[in-house]
Every structure is written in C-alpha cells, then in structure tokens.
JSON list of C-alpha atoms in Angstrom, two decimals:
[
{"chain": "A", "resi": 67, "resn": "MET", "atom": "CA", "xyz": [-34.25, -43.87, -60.33]},
{"chain": "A", "resi": 68, "resn": "THR", "atom": "CA", "xyz": [-32.78, -43.61, -57.06]},
{"chain": "A", "resi": 69, "resn": "ALA", "atom": "CA", "xyz": [-32.02, -41.11, -54.44]},
{"chain": "A", "resi": 70, "resn": "ASN", "atom": "CA", "xyz": [-28.99, -42.70, -52.47]},
{"chain": "A", "resi": 71, "resn": "LEU", "atom": "CA", "xyz": [-30.11, -41.72, -48.65]},
{"chain": "A", "resi": 72, "resn": "ASP", "atom": "CA", "xyz": [-27.16, -40.17, -47.66]},
{"chain": "A", "resi": 73, "resn": "ASP", "atom": "CA", "xyz": [-27.42, -37.90, -50.70]},
{"chain": "A", "resi": 74, "resn": "THR", "atom": "CA", "xyz": [-31.07, -36.88, -49.99]},
{"chain": "A", "resi": 75, "resn": "PHE", "atom": "CA", "xyz": [-29.53, -36.04, -46.31]},
{"chain": "A", "resi": 76, "resn": "GLY", "atom": "CA", "xyz": [-26.04, -33.86, -47.52]},
{"chain": "A", "resi": 77, "resn": "VAL", "atom": "CA", "xyz": [-28.93, -31.65, -49.90]},
{"chain": "A", "resi": 78, "resn": "ILE", "atom": "CA", "xyz": [-30.38, -31.21, -46.51]},
{"chain": "A", "resi": 79, "resn": "MET", "atom": "CA", "xyz": [-28.09, -30.69, -44.63]},
{"chain": "A", "resi": 80, "resn": "ASN", "atom": "CA", "xyz": [-26.35, -29.19, -46.33]},
{"chain": "A", "resi": 81, "resn": "ARG", "atom": "CA", "xyz": [-28.87, -26.12, -47.29]},
{"chain": "A", "resi": 82, "resn": "MET", "atom": "CA", "xyz": [-29.56, -25.80, -43.57]},
{"chain": "A", "resi": 83, "resn": "LEU", "atom": "CA", "xyz": [-26.98, -25.03, -42.74]},
{"chain": "A", "resi": 84, "resn": "THR", "atom": "CA", "xyz": [-25.37, -22.35, -45.63]},
{"chain": "A", "resi": 85, "resn": "THR", "atom": "CA", "xyz": [-28.84, -20.75, -44.90]},
{"chain": "A", "resi": 86, "resn": "GLY", "atom": "CA", "xyz": [-30.87, -21.57, -42.48]},
{"chain": "A", "resi": 87, "resn": "HIS", "atom": "CA", "xyz": [-33.80, -22.78, -44.09]},
{"chain": "A", "resi": 88, "resn": "ALA", "atom": "CA", "xyz": [-34.39, -26.16, -45.56]},
{"chain": "A", "resi": 89, "resn": "PRO", "atom": "CA", "xyz": [-35.14, -27.08, -49.73]},
{"chain": "A", "resi": 90, "resn": "HIS", "atom": "CA", "xyz": [-38.93, -28.03, -51.15]},
{"chain": "A", "resi": 91, "resn": "TYR", "atom": "CA", "xyz": [-38.47, -31.03, -52.68]},
{"chain": "A", "resi": 92, "resn": "VAL", "atom": "CA", "xyz": [-37.90, -30.51, -56.42]},
{"chain": "A", "resi": 93, "resn": "GLU", "atom": "CA", "xyz": [-34.69, -28.01, -55.49]},
{"chain": "A", "resi": 94, "resn": "ILE", "atom": "CA", "xyz": [-33.40, -31.59, -54.06]},
{"chain": "A", "resi": 95, "resn": "ALA", "atom": "CA", "xyz": [-34.25, -32.52, -56.84]},
{"chain": "A", "resi": 96, "resn": "ALA", "atom": "CA", "xyz": [-32.28, -30.73, -58.69]},
{"chain": "A", "resi": 97, "resn": "GLU", "atom": "CA", "xyz": [-29.18, -31.15, -57.17]},
{"chain": "A", "resi": 98, "resn": "LEU", "atom": "CA", "xyz": [-29.67, -34.90, -56.98]},
{"chain": "A", "resi": 99, "resn": "GLU", "atom": "CA", "xyz": [-29.91, -34.94, -61.21]},
{"chain": "A", "resi": 100, "resn": "ILE", "atom": "CA", "xyz": [-33.40, -35.83, -61.06]},
{"chain": "A", "resi": 101, "resn": "SER", "atom": "CA", "xyz": [-37.14, -35.75, -61.84]},
{"chain": "A", "resi": 102, "resn": "PRO", "atom": "CA", "xyz": [-39.20, -34.27, -59.16]},
{"chain": "A", "resi": 103, "resn": "ASP", "atom": "CA", "xyz": [-41.20, -36.53, -58.91]},
{"chain": "A", "resi": 104, "resn": "GLU", "atom": "CA", "xyz": [-38.63, -39.03, -57.80]},
{"chain": "A", "resi": 105, "resn": "GLY", "atom": "CA", "xyz": [-37.16, -35.96, -55.24]},
{"chain": "A", "resi": 106, "resn": "ARG", "atom": "CA", "xyz": [-40.44, -36.54, -53.74]},
{"chain": "A", "resi": 107, "resn": "ALA", "atom": "CA", "xyz": [-39.84, -39.29, -52.86]},
{"chain": "A", "resi": 108, "resn": "ALA", "atom": "CA", "xyz": [-37.01, -39.11, -51.70]},
{"chain": "A", "resi": 109, "resn": "LEU", "atom": "CA", "xyz": [-37.53, -37.19, -49.56]},
{"chain": "A", "resi": 110, "resn": "HIS", "atom": "CA", "xyz": [-40.09, -39.25, -48.13]},
{"chain": "A", "resi": 111, "resn": "GLU", "atom": "CA", "xyz": [-37.56, -41.75, -47.23]},
{"chain": "A", "resi": 112, "resn": "LEU", "atom": "CA", "xyz": [-35.55, -40.82, -45.80]},
{"chain": "A", "resi": 113, "resn": "PHE", "atom": "CA", "xyz": [-38.29, -38.94, -43.06]},
{"chain": "A", "resi": 114, "resn": "ALA", "atom": "CA", "xyz": [-39.43, -42.77, -42.75]},
{"chain": "A", "resi": 115, "resn": "ALA", "atom": "CA", "xyz": [-36.19, -43.61, -42.37]},
{"chain": "A", "resi": 116, "resn": "GLY", "atom": "CA", "xyz": [-36.35, -42.47, -39.16]},
{"chain": "A", "resi": 117, "resn": "ILE", "atom": "CA", "xyz": [-33.51, -39.44, -38.49]},
{"chain": "A", "resi": 118, "resn": "SER", "atom": "CA", "xyz": [-33.96, -36.46, -36.11]},
{"chain": "A", "resi": 119, "resn": "GLY", "atom": "CA", "xyz": [-36.56, -34.67, -37.24]},
{"chain": "A", "resi": 120, "resn": "TRP", "atom": "CA", "xyz": [-39.88, -34.45, -39.15]},
{"chain": "A", "resi": 121, "resn": "LEU", "atom": "CA", "xyz": [-42.67, -33.33, -41.92]},
{"chain": "A", "resi": 122, "resn": "PHE", "atom": "CA", "xyz": [-45.05, -30.21, -41.85]},
{"chain": "A", "resi": 123, "resn": "PRO", "atom": "CA", "xyz": [-48.14, -33.55, -41.69]},
{"chain": "A", "resi": 124, "resn": "ASP", "atom": "CA", "xyz": [-50.09, -33.65, -44.73]},
{"chain": "A", "resi": 125, "resn": "THR", "atom": "CA", "xyz": [-47.64, -31.81, -46.11]},
{"chain": "A", "resi": 126, "resn": "ASP", "atom": "CA", "xyz": [-44.55, -32.42, -48.34]},
{"chain": "A", "resi": 127, "resn": "TYR", "atom": "CA", "xyz": [-43.23, -29.11, -46.89]},
{"chain": "A", "resi": 128, "resn": "ILE", "atom": "CA", "xyz": [-39.69, -30.19, -43.98]},
{"chain": "A", "resi": 129, "resn": "ALA", "atom": "CA", "xyz": [-40.82, -28.83, -40.38]},
{"chain": "A", "resi": 130, "resn": "SER", "atom": "CA", "xyz": [-37.34, -30.28, -38.79]},
{"chain": "A", "resi": 131, "resn": "PHE", "atom": "CA", "xyz": [-33.82, -31.52, -39.58]},
{"chain": "A", "resi": 132, "resn": "ALA", "atom": "CA", "xyz": [-31.38, -31.62, -36.39]},
{"chain": "A", "resi": 133, "resn": "PRO", "atom": "CA", "xyz": [-30.34, -30.83, -35.65]},
{"chain": "A", "resi": 134, "resn": "PHE", "atom": "CA", "xyz": [-31.72, -26.83, -36.49]},
{"chain": "A", "resi": 135, "resn": "SER", "atom": "CA", "xyz": [-35.89, -26.03, -36.59]},
{"chain": "A", "resi": 136, "resn": "ASN", "atom": "CA", "xyz": [-37.20, -24.89, -40.37]},
{"chain": "A", "resi": 137, "resn": "LEU", "atom": "CA", "xyz": [-39.74, -22.83, -38.67]},
{"chain": "A", "resi": 138, "resn": "PRO", "atom": "CA", "xyz": [-39.18, -20.69, -35.63]},
{"chain": "A", "resi": 139, "resn": "SER", "atom": "CA", "xyz": [-37.81, -21.55, -32.19]},
{"chain": "A", "resi": 140, "resn": "GLN", "atom": "CA", "xyz": [-37.99, -20.05, -29.40]},
{"chain": "A", "resi": 141, "resn": "TYR", "atom": "CA", "xyz": [-33.88, -21.66, -30.30]},
{"chain": "A", "resi": 142, "resn": "ARG", "atom": "CA", "xyz": [-32.62, -19.30, -31.95]},
{"chain": "A", "resi": 143, "resn": "ILE", "atom": "CA", "xyz": [-28.73, -19.75, -32.55]},
{"chain": "A", "resi": 144, "resn": "THR", "atom": "CA", "xyz": [-26.50, -17.15, -34.53]},
{"chain": "A", "resi": 145, "resn": "ILE", "atom": "CA", "xyz": [-22.79, -18.26, -36.34]},
{"chain": "A", "resi": 146, "resn": "ASP", "atom": "CA", "xyz": [-20.49, -16.47, -36.55]},
{"chain": "A", "resi": 147, "resn": "GLY", "atom": "CA", "xyz": [-21.77, -13.67, -35.61]},
{"chain": "A", "resi": 148, "resn": "GLN", "atom": "CA", "xyz": [-24.58, -14.37, -37.67]},
{"chain": "A", "resi": 149, "resn": "GLN", "atom": "CA", "xyz": [-28.04, -15.26, -36.70]},
{"chain": "A", "resi": 150, "resn": "GLY", "atom": "CA", "xyz": [-29.95, -17.55, -39.02]},
{"chain": "A", "resi": 151, "resn": "TRP", "atom": "CA", "xyz": [-31.41, -20.63, -37.17]},
{"chain": "A", "resi": 152, "resn": "PHE", "atom": "CA", "xyz": [-33.35, -21.70, -35.33]},
{"chain": "A", "resi": 153, "resn": "GLY", "atom": "CA", "xyz": [-32.82, -24.59, -32.80]},
{"chain": "A", "resi": 154, "resn": "GLN", "atom": "CA", "xyz": [-35.22, -28.04, -33.24]},
{"chain": "A", "resi": 155, "resn": "CYS", "atom": "CA", "xyz": [-35.57, -28.60, -29.49]},
{"chain": "A", "resi": 156, "resn": "GLY", "atom": "CA", "xyz": [-33.04, -27.07, -27.06]},
{"chain": "A", "resi": 157, "resn": "PHE", "atom": "CA", "xyz": [-31.06, -30.00, -26.48]},
{"chain": "A", "resi": 158, "resn": "GLU", "atom": "CA", "xyz": [-30.67, -30.37, -30.76]},
{"chain": "A", "resi": 159, "resn": "SER", "atom": "CA", "xyz": [-29.24, -27.29, -30.22]},
{"chain": "A", "resi": 160, "resn": "LEU", "atom": "CA", "xyz": [-26.69, -27.68, -27.36]},
{"chain": "A", "resi": 161, "resn": "ALA", "atom": "CA", "xyz": [-25.25, -30.04, -31.22]},
{"chain": "A", "resi": 162, "resn": "VAL", "atom": "CA", "xyz": [-25.45, -26.77, -33.96]},
{"chain": "A", "resi": 163, "resn": "SER", "atom": "CA", "xyz": [-21.17, -26.21, -32.37]},
{"chain": "A", "resi": 164, "resn": "TRP", "atom": "CA", "xyz": [-20.64, -29.90, -34.47]},
{"chain": "A", "resi": 165, "resn": "LEU", "atom": "CA", "xyz": [-21.55, -28.87, -38.15]},
{"chain": "A", "resi": 166, "resn": "THR", "atom": "CA", "xyz": [-19.71, -25.48, -37.39]},
{"chain": "A", "resi": 167, "resn": "PRO", "atom": "CA", "xyz": [-15.94, -26.91, -36.75]},
{"chain": "A", "resi": 168, "resn": "GLY", "atom": "CA", "xyz": [-13.74, -23.74, -35.09]},
{"chain": "A", "resi": 169, "resn": "GLN", "atom": "CA", "xyz": [-16.79, -20.40, -35.05]},
{"chain": "A", "resi": 170, "resn": "LEU", "atom": "CA", "xyz": [-18.74, -19.77, -31.80]},
{"chain": "A", "resi": 171, "resn": "VAL", "atom": "CA", "xyz": [-22.09, -20.65, -31.59]},
{"chain": "A", "resi": 172, "resn": "THR", "atom": "CA", "xyz": [-24.57, -18.88, -29.58]},
{"chain": "A", "resi": 173, "resn": "ILE", "atom": "CA", "xyz": [-28.58, -19.70, -28.23]},
{"chain": "A", "resi": 174, "resn": "ASP", "atom": "CA", "xyz": [-30.52, -17.08, -27.02]},
{"chain": "A", "resi": 175, "resn": "ALA", "atom": "CA", "xyz": [-34.21, -18.70, -25.75]},
{"chain": "A", "resi": 176, "resn": "PRO", "atom": "CA", "xyz": [-36.51, -17.65, -22.93]},
{"chain": "A", "resi": 177, "resn": "CYS", "atom": "CA", "xyz": [-37.11, -19.42, -20.16]},
{"chain": "A", "resi": 178, "resn": "LEU", "atom": "CA", "xyz": [-40.24, -20.92, -20.79]},
{"chain": "A", "resi": 179, "resn": "ASP", "atom": "CA", "xyz": [-40.90, -20.38, -16.53]},
{"chain": "A", "resi": 180, "resn": "CYS", "atom": "CA", "xyz": [-39.84, -16.53, -16.60]},
{"chain": "A", "resi": 181, "resn": "GLY", "atom": "CA", "xyz": [-39.65, -15.11, -20.90]},
{"chain": "A", "resi": 182, "resn": "ASP", "atom": "CA", "xyz": [-36.40, -13.78, -18.62]},
{"chain": "A", "resi": 183, "resn": "PRO", "atom": "CA", "xyz": [-32.84, -15.07, -21.16]},
{"chain": "A", "resi": 184, "resn": "ILE", "atom": "CA", "xyz": [-30.77, -17.82, -21.64]},
{"chain": "A", "resi": 185, "resn": "HIS", "atom": "CA", "xyz": [-27.76, -17.07, -23.07]},
{"chain": "A", "resi": 186, "resn": "ILE", "atom": "CA", "xyz": [-24.87, -19.98, -24.44]},
{"chain": "A", "resi": 187, "resn": "GLU", "atom": "CA", "xyz": [-21.42, -19.51, -25.80]},
{"chain": "A", "resi": 188, "resn": "MET", "atom": "CA", "xyz": [-20.37, -23.31, -27.39]},
{"chain": "A", "resi": 189, "resn": "ARG", "atom": "CA", "xyz": [-17.70, -24.21, -29.51]},
{"chain": "A", "resi": 190, "resn": "ASP", "atom": "CA", "xyz": [-16.89, -27.78, -31.38]},
{"chain": "A", "resi": 191, "resn": "GLY", "atom": "CA", "xyz": [-19.62, -28.82, -29.37]},
{"chain": "A", "resi": 192, "resn": "THR", "atom": "CA", "xyz": [-17.84, -26.93, -25.72]},
{"chain": "A", "resi": 193, "resn": "VAL", "atom": "CA", "xyz": [-19.93, -24.96, -23.18]},
{"chain": "A", "resi": 194, "resn": "ILE", "atom": "CA", "xyz": [-17.70, -22.22, -23.32]},
{"chain": "A", "resi": 195, "resn": "GLY", "atom": "CA", "xyz": [-19.89, -19.68, -21.62]},
{"chain": "A", "resi": 196, "resn": "THR", "atom": "CA", "xyz": [-23.01, -19.38, -20.11]},
{"chain": "A", "resi": 197, "resn": "GLU", "atom": "CA", "xyz": [-26.16, -16.91, -18.39]},
{"chain": "A", "resi": 198, "resn": "PRO", "atom": "CA", "xyz": [-26.34, -17.03, -16.47]},
{"chain": "A", "resi": 199, "resn": "ALA", "atom": "CA", "xyz": [-24.49, -19.74, -14.38]},
{"chain": "A", "resi": 200, "resn": "GLY", "atom": "CA", "xyz": [-26.88, -23.32, -13.02]},
{"chain": "A", "resi": 201, "resn": "LEU", "atom": "CA", "xyz": [-28.29, -23.28, -16.65]},
{"chain": "A", "resi": 202, "resn": "VAL", "atom": "CA", "xyz": [-30.41, -26.98, -17.45]},
{"chain": "A", "resi": 203, "resn": "GLY", "atom": "CA", "xyz": [-32.79, -28.41, -19.90]},
{"chain": "A", "resi": 204, "resn": "HIS", "atom": "CA", "xyz": [-35.43, -30.76, -19.03]},
{"chain": "A", "resi": 205, "resn": "VAL", "atom": "CA", "xyz": [-37.42, -33.33, -21.30]},
{"chain": "A", "resi": 206, "resn": "THR", "atom": "CA", "xyz": [-41.23, -34.81, -19.75]},
{"chain": "A", "resi": 207, "resn": "VAL", "atom": "CA", "xyz": [-40.62, -37.10, -21.80]},
{"chain": "A", "resi": 208, "resn": "PRO", "atom": "CA", "xyz": [-38.94, -40.80, -21.15]},
{"chain": "A", "resi": 209, "resn": "PHE", "atom": "CA", "xyz": [-36.26, -41.04, -24.19]},
{"chain": "A", "resi": 210, "resn": "ARG", "atom": "CA", "xyz": [-37.63, -45.06, -24.58]},
{"chain": "A", "resi": 211, "resn": "LYS", "atom": "CA", "xyz": [-41.28, -43.57, -25.73]},
{"chain": "A", "resi": 212, "resn": "TRP", "atom": "CA", "xyz": [-39.17, -40.42, -28.34]},
{"chain": "A", "resi": 213, "resn": "GLY", "atom": "CA", "xyz": [-39.99, -41.83, -31.32]},
{"chain": "A", "resi": 214, "resn": "SER", "atom": "CA", "xyz": [-43.24, -41.19, -31.29]},
{"chain": "A", "resi": 215, "resn": "GLN", "atom": "CA", "xyz": [-44.26, -38.48, -29.39]},
{"chain": "A", "resi": 216, "resn": "LEU", "atom": "CA", "xyz": [-40.17, -36.94, -30.49]},
{"chain": "A", "resi": 217, "resn": "PRO", "atom": "CA", "xyz": [-42.32, -33.66, -31.86]},
{"chain": "A", "resi": 218, "resn": "PHE", "atom": "CA", "xyz": [-44.00, -32.88, -27.74]},
{"chain": "A", "resi": 219, "resn": "ALA", "atom": "CA", "xyz": [-40.91, -34.17, -26.13]},
{"chain": "B", "resi": 58, "resn": "MET", "atom": "CA", "xyz": [-36.80, -30.62, -25.00]},
{"chain": "B", "resi": 59, "resn": "ASN", "atom": "CA", "xyz": [-36.81, -27.53, -23.01]},
{"chain": "B", "resi": 60, "resn": "LEU", "atom": "CA", "xyz": [-33.86, -25.27, -21.76]},
{"chain": "B", "resi": 61, "resn": "PHE", "atom": "CA", "xyz": [-34.63, -23.93, -17.91]},
{"chain": "B", "resi": 62, "resn": "ARG", "atom": "CA", "xyz": [-32.13, -20.68, -15.82]},
{"chain": "B", "resi": 63, "resn": "SER", "atom": "CA", "xyz": [-32.46, -23.80, -13.52]},
{"chain": "B", "resi": 64, "resn": "GLU", "atom": "CA", "xyz": [-33.85, -26.33, -11.84]},
{"chain": "B", "resi": 65, "resn": "GLU", "atom": "CA", "xyz": [-35.83, -24.41, -8.99]},
{"chain": "B", "resi": 66, "resn": "HIS", "atom": "CA", "xyz": [-37.99, -22.34, -12.99]},
{"chain": "B", "resi": 67, "resn": "THR", "atom": "CA", "xyz": [-38.61, -26.41, -14.76]},
{"chain": "B", "resi": 68, "resn": "ARG", "atom": "CA", "xyz": [-40.12, -27.36, -11.03]},
{"chain": "B", "resi": 69, "resn": "ARG", "atom": "CA", "xyz": [-42.39, -23.91, -11.89]},
{"chain": "B", "resi": 70, "resn": "TRP", "atom": "CA", "xyz": [-42.53, -24.07, -14.83]},
{"chain": "B", "resi": 71, "resn": "SER", "atom": "CA", "xyz": [-47.19, -24.46, -16.11]},
{"chain": "B", "resi": 72, "resn": "GLN", "atom": "CA", "xyz": [-45.72, -27.73, -17.61]},
{"chain": "B", "resi": 73, "resn": "PHE", "atom": "CA", "xyz": [-43.87, -29.03, -15.80]},
{"chain": "B", "resi": 74, "resn": "ASP", "atom": "CA", "xyz": [-45.24, -32.74, -15.06]},
{"chain": "B", "resi": 75, "resn": "PRO", "atom": "CA", "xyz": [-43.09, -34.23, -11.52]},
{"chain": "B", "resi": 76, "resn": "ALA", "atom": "CA", "xyz": [-42.65, -37.16, -13.04]},
{"chain": "B", "resi": 77, "resn": "SER", "atom": "CA", "xyz": [-40.48, -36.67, -14.99]},
{"chain": "B", "resi": 78, "resn": "VAL", "atom": "CA", "xyz": [-38.25, -34.46, -12.51]},
{"chain": "B", "resi": 79, "resn": "GLU", "atom": "CA", "xyz": [-35.34, -37.63, -13.64]},
{"chain": "B", "resi": 80, "resn": "GLY", "atom": "CA", "xyz": [-35.31, -35.39, -17.44]},
{"chain": "B", "resi": 81, "resn": "ILE", "atom": "CA", "xyz": [-34.13, -31.73, -15.94]},
{"chain": "B", "resi": 82, "resn": "LEU", "atom": "CA", "xyz": [-29.82, -32.64, -16.60]},
{"chain": "B", "resi": 83, "resn": "PRO", "atom": "CA", "xyz": [-27.24, -30.20, -15.46]},
{"chain": "B", "resi": 84, "resn": "LEU", "atom": "CA", "xyz": [-26.61, -27.77, -19.05]},
{"chain": "B", "resi": 85, "resn": "ASP", "atom": "CA", "xyz": [-22.53, -29.34, -19.32]},
{"chain": "B", "resi": 86, "resn": "THR", "atom": "CA", "xyz": [-24.58, -32.82, -18.70]},
{"chain": "B", "resi": 87, "resn": "LEU", "atom": "CA", "xyz": [-27.18, -32.93, -21.52]},
{"chain": "B", "resi": 88, "resn": "ALA", "atom": "CA", "xyz": [-23.12, -31.46, -23.62]},
{"chain": "B", "resi": 89, "resn": "GLU", "atom": "CA", "xyz": [-21.80, -34.11, -23.11]},
{"chain": "B", "resi": 90, "resn": "LEU", "atom": "CA", "xyz": [-24.73, -36.53, -24.20]},
{"chain": "B", "resi": 91, "resn": "PHE", "atom": "CA", "xyz": [-24.87, -34.99, -27.36]},
{"chain": "B", "resi": 92, "resn": "SER", "atom": "CA", "xyz": [-21.53, -34.77, -28.31]},
{"chain": "B", "resi": 93, "resn": "VAL", "atom": "CA", "xyz": [-21.38, -38.96, -29.05]},
{"chain": "B", "resi": 94, "resn": "ASP", "atom": "CA", "xyz": [-21.27, -39.82, -33.11]},
{"chain": "B", "resi": 95, "resn": "HIS", "atom": "CA", "xyz": [-24.53, -39.47, -33.53]},
{"chain": "B", "resi": 96, "resn": "PHE", "atom": "CA", "xyz": [-24.77, -35.87, -33.47]},
{"chain": "B", "resi": 97, "resn": "THR", "atom": "CA", "xyz": [-21.10, -34.99, -34.18]},
{"chain": "B", "resi": 98, "resn": "ARG", "atom": "CA", "xyz": [-20.65, -36.84, -37.09]},
{"chain": "B", "resi": 99, "resn": "ARG", "atom": "CA", "xyz": [-24.17, -35.35, -39.40]},
{"chain": "B", "resi": 100, "resn": "LEU", "atom": "CA", "xyz": [-21.62, -33.63, -42.16]},
{"chain": "B", "resi": 101, "resn": "GLU", "atom": "CA", "xyz": [-20.30, -37.16, -42.98]},
{"chain": "B", "resi": 102, "resn": "PRO", "atom": "CA", "xyz": [-21.40, -38.88, -46.45]},
{"chain": "B", "resi": 103, "resn": "ASP", "atom": "CA", "xyz": [-22.31, -42.00, -45.09]},
{"chain": "B", "resi": 104, "resn": "TYR", "atom": "CA", "xyz": [-24.79, -40.29, -41.31]},
{"chain": "B", "resi": 105, "resn": "VAL", "atom": "CA", "xyz": [-27.56, -42.19, -43.02]},
{"chain": "B", "resi": 106, "resn": "SER", "atom": "CA", "xyz": [-26.33, -45.35, -44.44]},
{"chain": "B", "resi": 107, "resn": "THR", "atom": "CA", "xyz": [-23.75, -45.74, -40.55]},
{"chain": "B", "resi": 108, "resn": "GLY", "atom": "CA", "xyz": [-26.99, -45.62, -39.37]},
{"chain": "B", "resi": 109, "resn": "LEU", "atom": "CA", "xyz": [-27.05, -42.56, -37.94]},
{"chain": "B", "resi": 110, "resn": "HIS", "atom": "CA", "xyz": [-24.93, -43.86, -35.48]},
{"chain": "B", "resi": 111, "resn": "ALA", "atom": "CA", "xyz": [-27.48, -44.40, -32.76]},
{"chain": "B", "resi": 112, "resn": "ASP", "atom": "CA", "xyz": [-25.54, -47.72, -31.22]},
{"chain": "B", "resi": 113, "resn": "SER", "atom": "CA", "xyz": [-22.97, -44.22, -29.29]},
{"chain": "B", "resi": 114, "resn": "LEU", "atom": "CA", "xyz": [-26.82, -42.05, -28.10]},
{"chain": "B", "resi": 115, "resn": "LEU", "atom": "CA", "xyz": [-27.69, -46.13, -26.89]},
{"chain": "B", "resi": 116, "resn": "ALA", "atom": "CA", "xyz": [-24.86, -46.54, -25.11]},
{"chain": "B", "resi": 117, "resn": "ALA", "atom": "CA", "xyz": [-24.62, -42.67, -23.67]},
{"chain": "B", "resi": 118, "resn": "LEU", "atom": "CA", "xyz": [-28.10, -42.98, -22.60]},
{"chain": "B", "resi": 119, "resn": "ARG", "atom": "CA", "xyz": [-27.65, -47.05, -20.00]},
{"chain": "B", "resi": 120, "resn": "ASP", "atom": "CA", "xyz": [-25.03, -44.99, -19.44]},
{"chain": "B", "resi": 121, "resn": "LEU", "atom": "CA", "xyz": [-27.05, -41.56, -17.64]},
{"chain": "B", "resi": 122, "resn": "ALA", "atom": "CA", "xyz": [-29.72, -44.53, -16.93]},
{"chain": "B", "resi": 123, "resn": "THR", "atom": "CA", "xyz": [-27.70, -46.48, -14.81]},
{"chain": "B", "resi": 124, "resn": "THR", "atom": "CA", "xyz": [-28.62, -44.08, -12.25]},
{"chain": "B", "resi": 125, "resn": "LEU", "atom": "CA", "xyz": [-31.37, -41.89, -13.93]},
{"chain": "B", "resi": 126, "resn": "PRO", "atom": "CA", "xyz": [-34.04, -44.51, -15.65]},
{"chain": "B", "resi": 127, "resn": "PHE", "atom": "CA", "xyz": [-35.95, -42.23, -17.00]},
{"chain": "B", "resi": 128, "resn": "TRP", "atom": "CA", "xyz": [-33.39, -41.59, -19.44]},
{"chain": "B", "resi": 129, "resn": "SER", "atom": "CA", "xyz": [-32.90, -45.02, -20.16]},
{"chain": "B", "resi": 130, "resn": "PRO", "atom": "CA", "xyz": [-33.14, -46.46, -24.60]},
{"chain": "B", "resi": 131, "resn": "ASP", "atom": "CA", "xyz": [-35.55, -49.86, -23.06]},
{"chain": "B", "resi": 132, "resn": "PRO", "atom": "CA", "xyz": [-38.37, -51.00, -22.54]},
{"chain": "B", "resi": 133, "resn": "PRO", "atom": "CA", "xyz": [-38.67, -51.62, -18.69]}
]
C-alpha cells in the first residue's frame, strides 16, 4: 500500500500545528493505517517531492517543515497565548498565522546583529504590531538558489 | 532568512554579504510576499497534489524582481 502525498503532508502539518513537534514515521504510519516501513517510505517520498522542509541529514527525523522548525530556532512562535512552536526561519514565521484563523500569533526573536528583541504580532496574515517599528527581513541567497541551499538561505 | 531590527542592523551584522543588499525587504513587503496561496493553503487536503501552489509564489517573486532582480526565480 502506498501513502498519498497529500495525506502524509496533512498528518505532519496537523501534528506540528497542534503540538509544535513533528511525528516519527511510525506515528505517521499509524495515522495513515499503513505499516511502519510504508510510513518511512511515505516520509522520504514526501520530502523528495520538493516541499519546503528537510530531514536531519542521514536520518528519518524531520528537522524542518515549513512554516515550522522541529528544532529550536531563534524564532519563537506563540499562538493564542501559548508559546510552543519555532519558526523555520524569520520569513516563514510570518506565514504561521495563515494556519490559525482568527488567532493572535506572536513572533519573538533576537536581532542577530545586537541581540535586542524583535516582537511581531499578526492575525490572519496581517501584521498588527511590531516592536520596534521599521523591522526588515534579509536573505543572503538569491531565490533561484534556495532549492539547493534552503537551510542556509 | 532572518529578521533584523532595521536595515542598519542588517548591514552591521557580522555575516552580512554586501552582494545580498537587495535581499533586505521591509517587514510589510515580506508579509505580503508570504501571503500568496503557496503559504495560505497549506491546510487544504490537496495542497501537495496541486503542486504546492508554487505558481503563486513564482508570480509574486517575478513581480518583486522587476525592481529587485535578486528575487527572480528565473536563471539570469
């Protein structure tokens, strides 16, 4: 039995969204009612399909699954008052609120230059407040190279 | 892909590469870029089979690249 890529994606996304953590492939298999080996195959097939995420090198562990990171990053995400998520990067952190309709999403991070705090409040994709004003984002790698250097972009 | 308190902070960052100066965008511009279907439709049950709505992101990037070629998704 082969898992549907949409279903595999949905299991991981829903788990990340509800708990802040990615499932192991055995857990993916259980939710999809397939064998553990089929779950592992489904995991690798999904990541090979070009989604915005990656596995920890040479393992079956999900490291990043946009817009979330399964490893702690400097982008701490709070949803409806609960801090339990990390953003894949500063940019993807801005997309989290699309997954939580009507809820307040805050992003807290240190500025990489000075360490002083950055605070962003969003709801339904709209920035409703920042501290300080005048925040910017920066990427070192041109978009056309993101595919090969995504973790370093 | 990082956030900074200002453009000045970005330029002062020890790892800042001057060749990436066009990679600096105001937060509101970034929020708009990250509001296309590729990002907003991730909970839909056919998200992967629709191609991740990548066309929406490519279109937004091509629009941005008209003034900032750094953001072009196409080969130079």
